[in-house]
Amino acid sequence: AQSVTQLGSHVSVSEGALVLLRCNYSSSVPPYLFWYVQYPNQGLQLLLKYTSAATLVKGINGFEAEFKKSETSFHLTKPSAHMSDAAEYFCAVSGGDYKLSFGAGTTVTVRA
Amino acid sequence: DAGVIQSPRHEVTEMGQEVTLRCKPISGHNSLFWYRQTMMRGLELLIYFNNNVPIDDSGMPEDRFSAKMPNASFSTLKIQPSEPRDSAVYFCASQRGEDTGELFFGEGSRLTVL
């Protein structure tokens, strides 16, 4: 079985500051890891995914995530926050099949 | 290309009424998922279809919930009778292939049962 834990339900950053969202996973098989973003009143949208290739994964909108097996982590970062980054972010894991297990989500607010 | 289309976007109904939510997946996608999102439970997978066949319905809460996919371009999720605890946002998502994890979500149907 696979599961993820997102550390921190809410993160507040200043515009231009680093965004760091933490995700730890548990998996009995090599994991496939994902970050999704949900803007208000919209569905989820894939930001990036890790599928056992490069451990540093680049996604859309300047986000990237690094897979660290030793730490069972897949943290999401963006060097400089923009007001448009305000949203809810979900980490998710699968074992390579159709079952995605989503974390509880982290809401990001960006202060001007 | 059009994304996943869900209707209605908002539904307010009274307890005991039948609710039908509809979904049109992206053309060419052969996997379809129904998820439910609530504050308390987060995102829950209700049912997964592959090539119009229900593969996993273990997440369907109880017999009041049913889902169909009569063809590759249409799916429904029905709740009968509805209860206040069914209030949630219901998402439909589609995917090309069976296991890529790259789900494309609709904008959701927000259901309120009074």
PDB file of C-alpha atoms in Angstrom:
ATOM      1  CA  ALA A   1       0.000   0.000   0.000  1.00  0.00           C
ATOM      2  CA  GLN A   2       1.071   3.564  -0.617  1.00  0.00           C
ATOM      3  CA  SER A   3       0.411   6.754   1.314  1.00  0.00           C
ATOM      4  CA  VAL A   4       1.722  10.296   1.616  1.00  0.00           C
ATOM      5  CA  THR A   5       1.927  12.767   4.461  1.00  0.00           C
ATOM      6  CA  GLN A   6       2.028  16.462   3.754  1.00  0.00           C
ATOM      7  CA  LEU A   7       3.656  18.444   6.528  1.00  0.00           C
ATOM      8  CA  GLY A   8       1.772  21.636   7.196  1.00  0.00           C
ATOM      9  CA  SER A   9      -1.772  22.289   6.096  1.00  0.00           C
ATOM     10  CA  HIS A  10      -1.072  25.948   5.446  1.00  0.00           C
ATOM     11  CA  VAL A  11       1.985  27.850   4.253  1.00  0.00           C
ATOM     12  CA  SER A  12       2.236  31.618   3.963  1.00  0.00           C
ATOM     13  CA  VAL A  13       5.044  33.206   1.961  1.00  0.00           C
ATOM     14  CA  SER A  14       5.933  36.678   0.769  1.00  0.00           C
ATOM     15  CA  GLU A  15       5.922  37.419  -2.922  1.00  0.00           C
ATOM     16  CA  GLY A  16       9.394  36.663  -4.247  1.00  0.00           C
ATOM     17  CA  ALA A  17      10.283  34.303  -1.407  1.00  0.00           C
ATOM     18  CA  LEU A  18      11.034  30.601  -1.608  1.00  0.00           C
ATOM     19  CA  VAL A  19       8.095  28.224  -1.595  1.00  0.00           C
ATOM     20  CA  LEU A  20       8.762  24.878   0.101  1.00  0.00           C
ATOM     21  CA  LEU A  21       6.049  22.279   0.502  1.00  0.00           C
ATOM     22  CA  ARG A  22       6.927  19.044   2.258  1.00  0.00           C
ATOM     23  CA  CYS A  23       5.756  15.570   1.365  1.00  0.00           C
ATOM     24  CA  ASN A  24       6.851  12.226   2.767  1.00  0.00           C
ATOM     25  CA  TYR A  25       5.730   8.966   1.274  1.00  0.00           C
ATOM     26  CA  SER A  26       5.338   5.362   2.285  1.00  0.00           C
ATOM     27  CA  SER A  27       5.369   2.654  -0.347  1.00  0.00           C
ATOM     28  CA  SER A  28       5.921  -1.087  -0.430  1.00  0.00           C
ATOM     29  CA  VAL A  29       7.033  -0.882  -4.072  1.00  0.00           C
ATOM     30  CA  PRO A  30       9.053   1.698  -6.031  1.00  0.00           C
ATOM     31  CA  PRO A  31       6.798   4.736  -5.927  1.00  0.00           C
ATOM     32  CA  TYR A  32       5.473   7.003  -8.593  1.00  0.00           C
ATOM     33  CA  LEU A  33       5.110  10.470  -7.049  1.00  0.00           C
ATOM     34  CA  PHE A  34       3.101  13.468  -8.144  1.00  0.00           C
ATOM     35  CA  TRP A  35       2.279  17.019  -7.189  1.00  0.00           C
ATOM     36  CA  TYR A  36      -1.060  18.471  -8.194  1.00  0.00           C
ATOM     37  CA  VAL A  37      -2.341  22.040  -7.767  1.00  0.00           C
ATOM     38  CA  GLN A  38      -5.942  23.093  -7.209  1.00  0.00           C
ATOM     39  CA  TYR A  39      -6.981  26.695  -7.762  1.00  0.00           C
ATOM     40  CA  PRO A  40     -10.217  27.909  -6.136  1.00  0.00           C
ATOM     41  CA  ASN A  41     -13.338  26.339  -7.600  1.00  0.00           C
ATOM     42  CA  GLN A  42     -11.351  24.270 -10.061  1.00  0.00           C
ATOM     43  CA  GLY A  43     -10.234  20.700 -10.461  1.00  0.00           C
ATOM     44  CA  LEU A  44      -6.733  19.441  -9.780  1.00  0.00           C
ATOM     45  CA  GLN A  45      -3.997  19.990 -12.341  1.00  0.00           C
ATOM     46  CA  LEU A  46      -0.764  18.031 -12.596  1.00  0.00           C
ATOM     47  CA  LEU A  47       2.327  20.083 -11.708  1.00  0.00           C
ATOM     48  CA  LEU A  48       4.959  17.379 -12.070  1.00  0.00           C
ATOM     49  CA  LYS A  49       5.612  13.680 -11.637  1.00  0.00           C
ATOM     50  CA  TYR A  50       8.457  11.335 -10.707  1.00  0.00           C
ATOM     51  CA  THR A  51       8.535   7.912 -12.336  1.00  0.00           C
ATOM     52  CA  SER A  52      12.009   6.554 -11.494  1.00  0.00           C
ATOM     53  CA  ALA A  53      13.974   8.600 -14.001  1.00  0.00           C
ATOM     54  CA  ALA A  54      15.806  11.766 -12.880  1.00  0.00           C
ATOM     55  CA  THR A  55      15.459  12.442  -9.164  1.00  0.00           C
ATOM     56  CA  LEU A  56      15.069  16.187  -9.725  1.00  0.00           C
ATOM     57  CA  VAL A  57      11.849  16.782 -11.577  1.00  0.00           C
ATOM     58  CA  LYS A  58      10.885  20.071 -13.162  1.00  0.00           C
ATOM     59  CA  GLY A  59       7.261  20.983 -13.614  1.00  0.00           C
ATOM     60  CA  ILE A  60       5.098  23.771 -14.838  1.00  0.00           C
ATOM     61  CA  ASN A  61       5.069  27.335 -13.489  1.00  0.00           C
ATOM     62  CA  GLY A  62       8.664  27.150 -12.225  1.00  0.00           C
ATOM     63  CA  PHE A  63       8.071  24.387  -9.676  1.00  0.00           C
ATOM     64  CA  GLU A  64      10.411  21.477  -9.116  1.00  0.00           C
ATOM     65  CA  ALA A  65      10.624  18.539  -6.743  1.00  0.00           C
ATOM     66  CA  GLU A  66      13.398  16.237  -5.645  1.00  0.00           C
ATOM     67  CA  PHE A  67      12.945  12.545  -4.937  1.00  0.00           C
ATOM     68  CA  LYS A  68      15.051  11.433  -1.983  1.00  0.00           C
ATOM     69  CA  LYS A  69      14.732   7.739  -1.356  1.00  0.00           C
ATOM     70  CA  SER A  70      16.833   7.805   1.834  1.00  0.00           C
ATOM     71  CA  GLU A  71      14.465  10.342   3.336  1.00  0.00           C
ATOM     72  CA  THR A  72      11.305   9.004   1.664  1.00  0.00           C
ATOM     73  CA  SER A  73      10.577  12.562   0.643  1.00  0.00           C
ATOM     74  CA  PHE A  74       9.359  14.418  -2.413  1.00  0.00           C
ATOM     75  CA  HIS A  75       9.355  18.088  -1.433  1.00  0.00           C
ATOM     76  CA  LEU A  76       8.092  20.752  -3.830  1.00  0.00           C
ATOM     77  CA  THR A  77       9.938  24.047  -4.266  1.00  0.00           C
ATOM     78  CA  LYS A  78       9.765  27.254  -6.233  1.00  0.00           C
ATOM     79  CA  PRO A  79      12.551  29.825  -5.848  1.00  0.00           C
ATOM     80  CA  SER A  80      10.361  32.911  -6.079  1.00  0.00           C
ATOM     81  CA  ALA A  81       6.675  32.974  -5.195  1.00  0.00           C
ATOM     82  CA  HIS A  82       4.189  34.830  -7.322  1.00  0.00           C
ATOM     83  CA  MET A  83       0.720  35.943  -6.334  1.00  0.00           C
ATOM     84  CA  SER A  84      -0.699  33.494  -8.864  1.00  0.00           C
ATOM     85  CA  ASP A  85       0.817  30.594  -6.876  1.00  0.00           C
ATOM     86  CA  ALA A  86      -1.870  30.940  -4.218  1.00  0.00           C
ATOM     87  CA  ALA A  87      -3.679  27.610  -4.335  1.00  0.00           C
ATOM     88  CA  GLU A  88      -3.917  24.234  -2.654  1.00  0.00           C
ATOM     89  CA  TYR A  89      -1.203  21.706  -3.428  1.00  0.00           C
ATOM     90  CA  PHE A  90      -1.561  17.954  -3.201  1.00  0.00           C
ATOM     91  CA  CYS A  91       1.159  15.340  -3.094  1.00  0.00           C
ATOM     92  CA  ALA A  92       0.150  11.903  -4.387  1.00  0.00           C
ATOM     93  CA  VAL A  93       1.708   8.445  -4.709  1.00  0.00           C
ATOM     94  CA  SER A  94       0.974   5.309  -6.666  1.00  0.00           C
ATOM     95  CA  GLY A  95       2.625   1.945  -7.066  1.00  0.00           C
ATOM     96  CA  GLY A  96       2.491   2.257 -10.845  1.00  0.00           C
ATOM     97  CA  ASP A  97      -1.147   1.270 -11.161  1.00  0.00           C
ATOM     98  CA  TYR A  98      -4.278   3.370 -11.324  1.00  0.00           C
ATOM     99  CA  LYS A  99      -4.596   3.961  -7.578  1.00  0.00           C
ATOM    100  CA  LEU A 100      -3.404   7.406  -6.582  1.00  0.00           C
ATOM    101  CA  SER A 101      -3.299   8.159  -2.861  1.00  0.00           C
ATOM    102  CA  PHE A 102      -3.529  11.870  -2.222  1.00  0.00           C
ATOM    103  CA  GLY A 103      -2.250  13.776   0.768  1.00  0.00           C
ATOM    104  CA  ALA A 104      -4.453  16.105   2.777  1.00  0.00           C
ATOM    105  CA  GLY A 105      -3.242  19.141   0.883  1.00  0.00           C
ATOM    106  CA  THR A 106      -1.300  22.306   1.717  1.00  0.00           C
ATOM    107  CA  THR A 107      -2.858  25.706   1.154  1.00  0.00           C
ATOM    108  CA  VAL A 108      -0.412  28.364   0.010  1.00  0.00           C
ATOM    109  CA  THR A 109      -1.103  32.037   0.523  1.00  0.00           C
ATOM    110  CA  VAL A 110       1.189  34.676  -0.960  1.00  0.00           C
ATOM    111  CA  ARG A 111       1.595  38.022   0.776  1.00  0.00           C
ATOM    112  CA  ALA A 112       2.252  41.115  -1.307  1.00  0.00           C
TER     113      ALA A 112
ATOM    114  CA  ASP B   1      -8.970  20.240 -26.951  1.00  0.00           C
ATOM    115  CA  ALA B   2     -11.846  20.420 -24.498  1.00  0.00           C
ATOM    116  CA  GLY B   3     -11.081  19.233 -21.024  1.00  0.00           C
ATOM    117  CA  VAL B   4     -13.174  17.001 -18.809  1.00  0.00           C
ATOM    118  CA  ILE B   5     -16.679  18.409 -18.671  1.00  0.00           C
ATOM    119  CA  GLN B   6     -18.891  17.942 -15.634  1.00  0.00           C
ATOM    120  CA  SER B   7     -22.454  18.947 -14.984  1.00  0.00           C
ATOM    121  CA  PRO B   8     -24.063  20.381 -13.035  1.00  0.00           C
ATOM    122  CA  ARG B   9     -21.451  22.631 -11.420  1.00  0.00           C
ATOM    123  CA  HIS B  10     -23.690  23.181  -8.433  1.00  0.00           C
ATOM    124  CA  GLU B  11     -26.593  21.144  -7.134  1.00  0.00           C
ATOM    125  CA  VAL B  12     -28.711  21.848  -4.092  1.00  0.00           C
ATOM    126  CA  THR B  13     -31.261  19.226  -3.206  1.00  0.00           C
ATOM    127  CA  GLU B  14     -33.256  17.956  -0.285  1.00  0.00           C
ATOM    128  CA  MET B  15     -32.578  14.801   1.626  1.00  0.00           C
ATOM    129  CA  GLY B  16     -34.135  11.788  -0.031  1.00  0.00           C
ATOM    130  CA  GLN B  17     -33.978  13.145  -3.558  1.00  0.00           C
ATOM    131  CA  GLU B  18     -32.119  11.468  -6.392  1.00  0.00           C
ATOM    132  CA  VAL B  19     -28.998  13.197  -7.661  1.00  0.00           C
ATOM    133  CA  THR B  20     -27.307  12.497 -10.985  1.00  0.00           C
ATOM    134  CA  LEU B  21     -23.900  13.910 -11.807  1.00  0.00           C
ATOM    135  CA  ARG B  22     -22.557  13.740 -15.334  1.00  0.00           C
ATOM    136  CA  CYS B  23     -19.126  13.600 -16.888  1.00  0.00           C
ATOM    137  CA  LYS B  24     -17.695  13.762 -20.382  1.00  0.00           C
ATOM    138  CA  PRO B  25     -14.037  12.654 -20.397  1.00  0.00           C
ATOM    139  CA  ILE B  26     -11.373  13.863 -22.775  1.00  0.00           C
ATOM    140  CA  SER B  27     -11.642  12.175 -26.140  1.00  0.00           C
ATOM    141  CA  GLY B  28      -9.161   9.325 -26.470  1.00  0.00           C
ATOM    142  CA  HIS B  29      -8.796   8.792 -22.737  1.00  0.00           C
ATOM    143  CA  ASN B  30      -9.782   5.273 -21.774  1.00  0.00           C
ATOM    144  CA  SER B  31      -9.618   5.556 -17.991  1.00  0.00           C
ATOM    145  CA  LEU B  32     -12.206   7.442 -15.954  1.00  0.00           C
ATOM    146  CA  PHE B  33     -12.327   8.135 -12.246  1.00  0.00           C
ATOM    147  CA  TRP B  34     -14.901   9.591  -9.858  1.00  0.00           C
ATOM    148  CA  TYR B  35     -13.497  11.261  -6.744  1.00  0.00           C
ATOM    149  CA  ARG B  36     -15.197  12.924  -3.799  1.00  0.00           C
ATOM    150  CA  GLN B  37     -13.590  15.815  -1.933  1.00  0.00           C
ATOM    151  CA  THR B  38     -14.566  16.904   1.570  1.00  0.00           C
ATOM    152  CA  MET B  39     -12.809  18.882   4.254  1.00  0.00           C
ATOM    153  CA  MET B  40     -12.906  15.961   6.643  1.00  0.00           C
ATOM    154  CA  ARG B  41     -11.802  13.136   4.356  1.00  0.00           C
ATOM    155  CA  GLY B  42      -9.908  14.883   1.578  1.00  0.00           C
ATOM    156  CA  LEU B  43      -9.907  13.277  -1.861  1.00  0.00           C
ATOM    157  CA  GLU B  44     -11.412   9.810  -2.019  1.00  0.00           C
ATOM    158  CA  LEU B  45     -11.537   7.564  -5.061  1.00  0.00           C
ATOM    159  CA  LEU B  46     -15.077   6.325  -5.519  1.00  0.00           C
ATOM    160  CA  ILE B  47     -14.841   4.273  -8.689  1.00  0.00           C
ATOM    161  CA  TYR B  48     -12.475   3.591 -11.577  1.00  0.00           C
ATOM    162  CA  PHE B  49     -13.490   2.606 -15.123  1.00  0.00           C
ATOM    163  CA  ASN B  50     -11.186   1.313 -17.805  1.00  0.00           C
ATOM    164  CA  ASN B  51     -12.516   1.018 -21.361  1.00  0.00           C
ATOM    165  CA  ASN B  52     -16.004   1.690 -19.974  1.00  0.00           C
ATOM    166  CA  VAL B  53     -15.804  -1.256 -17.561  1.00  0.00           C
ATOM    167  CA  PRO B  54     -15.898  -0.681 -13.795  1.00  0.00           C
ATOM    168  CA  ILE B  55     -12.634  -2.044 -12.457  1.00  0.00           C
ATOM    169  CA  ASP B  56     -12.666  -0.879  -8.863  1.00  0.00           C
ATOM    170  CA  ASP B  57     -15.758   0.332  -7.025  1.00  0.00           C
ATOM    171  CA  SER B  58     -14.456  -0.367  -3.539  1.00  0.00           C
ATOM    172  CA  GLY B  59     -14.629   3.315  -2.703  1.00  0.00           C
ATOM    173  CA  MET B  60     -18.339   3.663  -3.341  1.00  0.00           C
ATOM    174  CA  PRO B  61     -19.723   4.443   0.112  1.00  0.00           C
ATOM    175  CA  GLU B  62     -22.834   2.291   0.032  1.00  0.00           C
ATOM    176  CA  ASP B  63     -25.606   0.998  -2.140  1.00  0.00           C
ATOM    177  CA  ARG B  64     -27.112   4.449  -2.451  1.00  0.00           C
ATOM    178  CA  PHE B  65     -24.270   5.278  -4.838  1.00  0.00           C
ATOM    179  CA  SER B  66     -24.068   3.895  -8.364  1.00  0.00           C
ATOM    180  CA  ALA B  67     -22.012   4.781 -11.421  1.00  0.00           C
ATOM    181  CA  LYS B  68     -22.288   3.903 -15.069  1.00  0.00           C
ATOM    182  CA  MET B  69     -20.267   4.436 -18.195  1.00  0.00           C
ATOM    183  CA  PRO B  70     -22.442   3.455 -21.147  1.00  0.00           C
ATOM    184  CA  ASN B  71     -19.877   4.616 -23.697  1.00  0.00           C
ATOM    185  CA  ALA B  72     -16.425   6.135 -23.947  1.00  0.00           C
ATOM    186  CA  SER B  73     -17.691   9.701 -23.846  1.00  0.00           C
ATOM    187  CA  PHE B  74     -20.130   9.692 -20.950  1.00  0.00           C
ATOM    188  CA  SER B  75     -20.391   8.645 -17.339  1.00  0.00           C
ATOM    189  CA  THR B  76     -22.871   9.245 -14.550  1.00  0.00           C
ATOM    190  CA  LEU B  77     -22.703   9.070 -10.780  1.00  0.00           C
ATOM    191  CA  LYS B  78     -26.052   8.668  -9.104  1.00  0.00           C
ATOM    192  CA  ILE B  79     -27.017   9.002  -5.464  1.00  0.00           C
ATOM    193  CA  GLN B  80     -30.431   7.711  -4.461  1.00  0.00           C
ATOM    194  CA  PRO B  81     -31.631   8.616  -1.910  1.00  0.00           C
ATOM    195  CA  SER B  82     -29.325  11.484  -1.052  1.00  0.00           C
ATOM    196  CA  GLU B  83     -28.373  12.359   2.535  1.00  0.00           C
ATOM    197  CA  PRO B  84     -26.806  15.484   4.058  1.00  0.00           C
ATOM    198  CA  ARG B  85     -23.521  13.622   4.618  1.00  0.00           C
ATOM    199  CA  ASP B  86     -23.227  13.242   0.838  1.00  0.00           C
ATOM    200  CA  SER B  87     -22.568  16.977   0.565  1.00  0.00           C
ATOM    201  CA  ALA B  88     -19.176  17.324  -1.121  1.00  0.00           C
ATOM    202  CA  VAL B  89     -17.470  18.243  -4.345  1.00  0.00           C
ATOM    203  CA  TYR B  90     -17.502  15.359  -6.803  1.00  0.00           C
ATOM    204  CA  PHE B  91     -14.765  15.276  -9.410  1.00  0.00           C
ATOM    205  CA  CYS B  92     -14.544  13.293 -12.570  1.00  0.00           C
ATOM    206  CA  ALA B  93     -11.071  12.701 -14.007  1.00  0.00           C
ATOM    207  CA  SER B  94      -9.818  10.950 -17.101  1.00  0.00           C
ATOM    208  CA  GLN B  95      -6.484   9.525 -18.146  1.00  0.00           C
ATOM    209  CA  ARG B  96      -4.917   8.167 -21.286  1.00  0.00           C
ATOM    210  CA  GLY B  97      -3.813   4.638 -20.576  1.00  0.00           C
ATOM    211  CA  GLU B  98      -4.117   2.715 -17.341  1.00  0.00           C
ATOM    212  CA  ASP B  99      -1.382   3.695 -14.981  1.00  0.00           C
ATOM    213  CA  THR B 100       0.336   6.947 -15.796  1.00  0.00           C
ATOM    214  CA  GLY B 101      -1.044   8.882 -12.842  1.00  0.00           C
ATOM    215  CA  GLU B 102      -1.577  11.888 -15.105  1.00  0.00           C
ATOM    216  CA  LEU B 103      -5.176  12.571 -14.346  1.00  0.00           C
ATOM    217  CA  PHE B 104      -7.105  15.379 -15.994  1.00  0.00           C
ATOM    218  CA  PHE B 105      -9.795  16.655 -13.663  1.00  0.00           C
ATOM    219  CA  GLY B 106     -13.051  18.370 -14.413  1.00  0.00           C
ATOM    220  CA  GLU B 107     -14.071  21.453 -12.472  1.00  0.00           C
ATOM    221  CA  GLY B 108     -16.233  19.419 -10.139  1.00  0.00           C
ATOM    222  CA  SER B 109     -19.869  19.273  -9.117  1.00  0.00           C
ATOM    223  CA  ARG B 110     -20.564  20.845  -5.747  1.00  0.00           C
ATOM    224  CA  LEU B 111     -23.440  18.978  -4.104  1.00  0.00           C
ATOM    225  CA  THR B 112     -25.347  20.296  -1.128  1.00  0.00           C
ATOM    226  CA  VAL B 113     -27.987  18.065   0.426  1.00  0.00           C
ATOM    227  CA  LEU B 114     -30.261  19.864   2.858  1.00  0.00           C
TER     228      LEU B 114
END
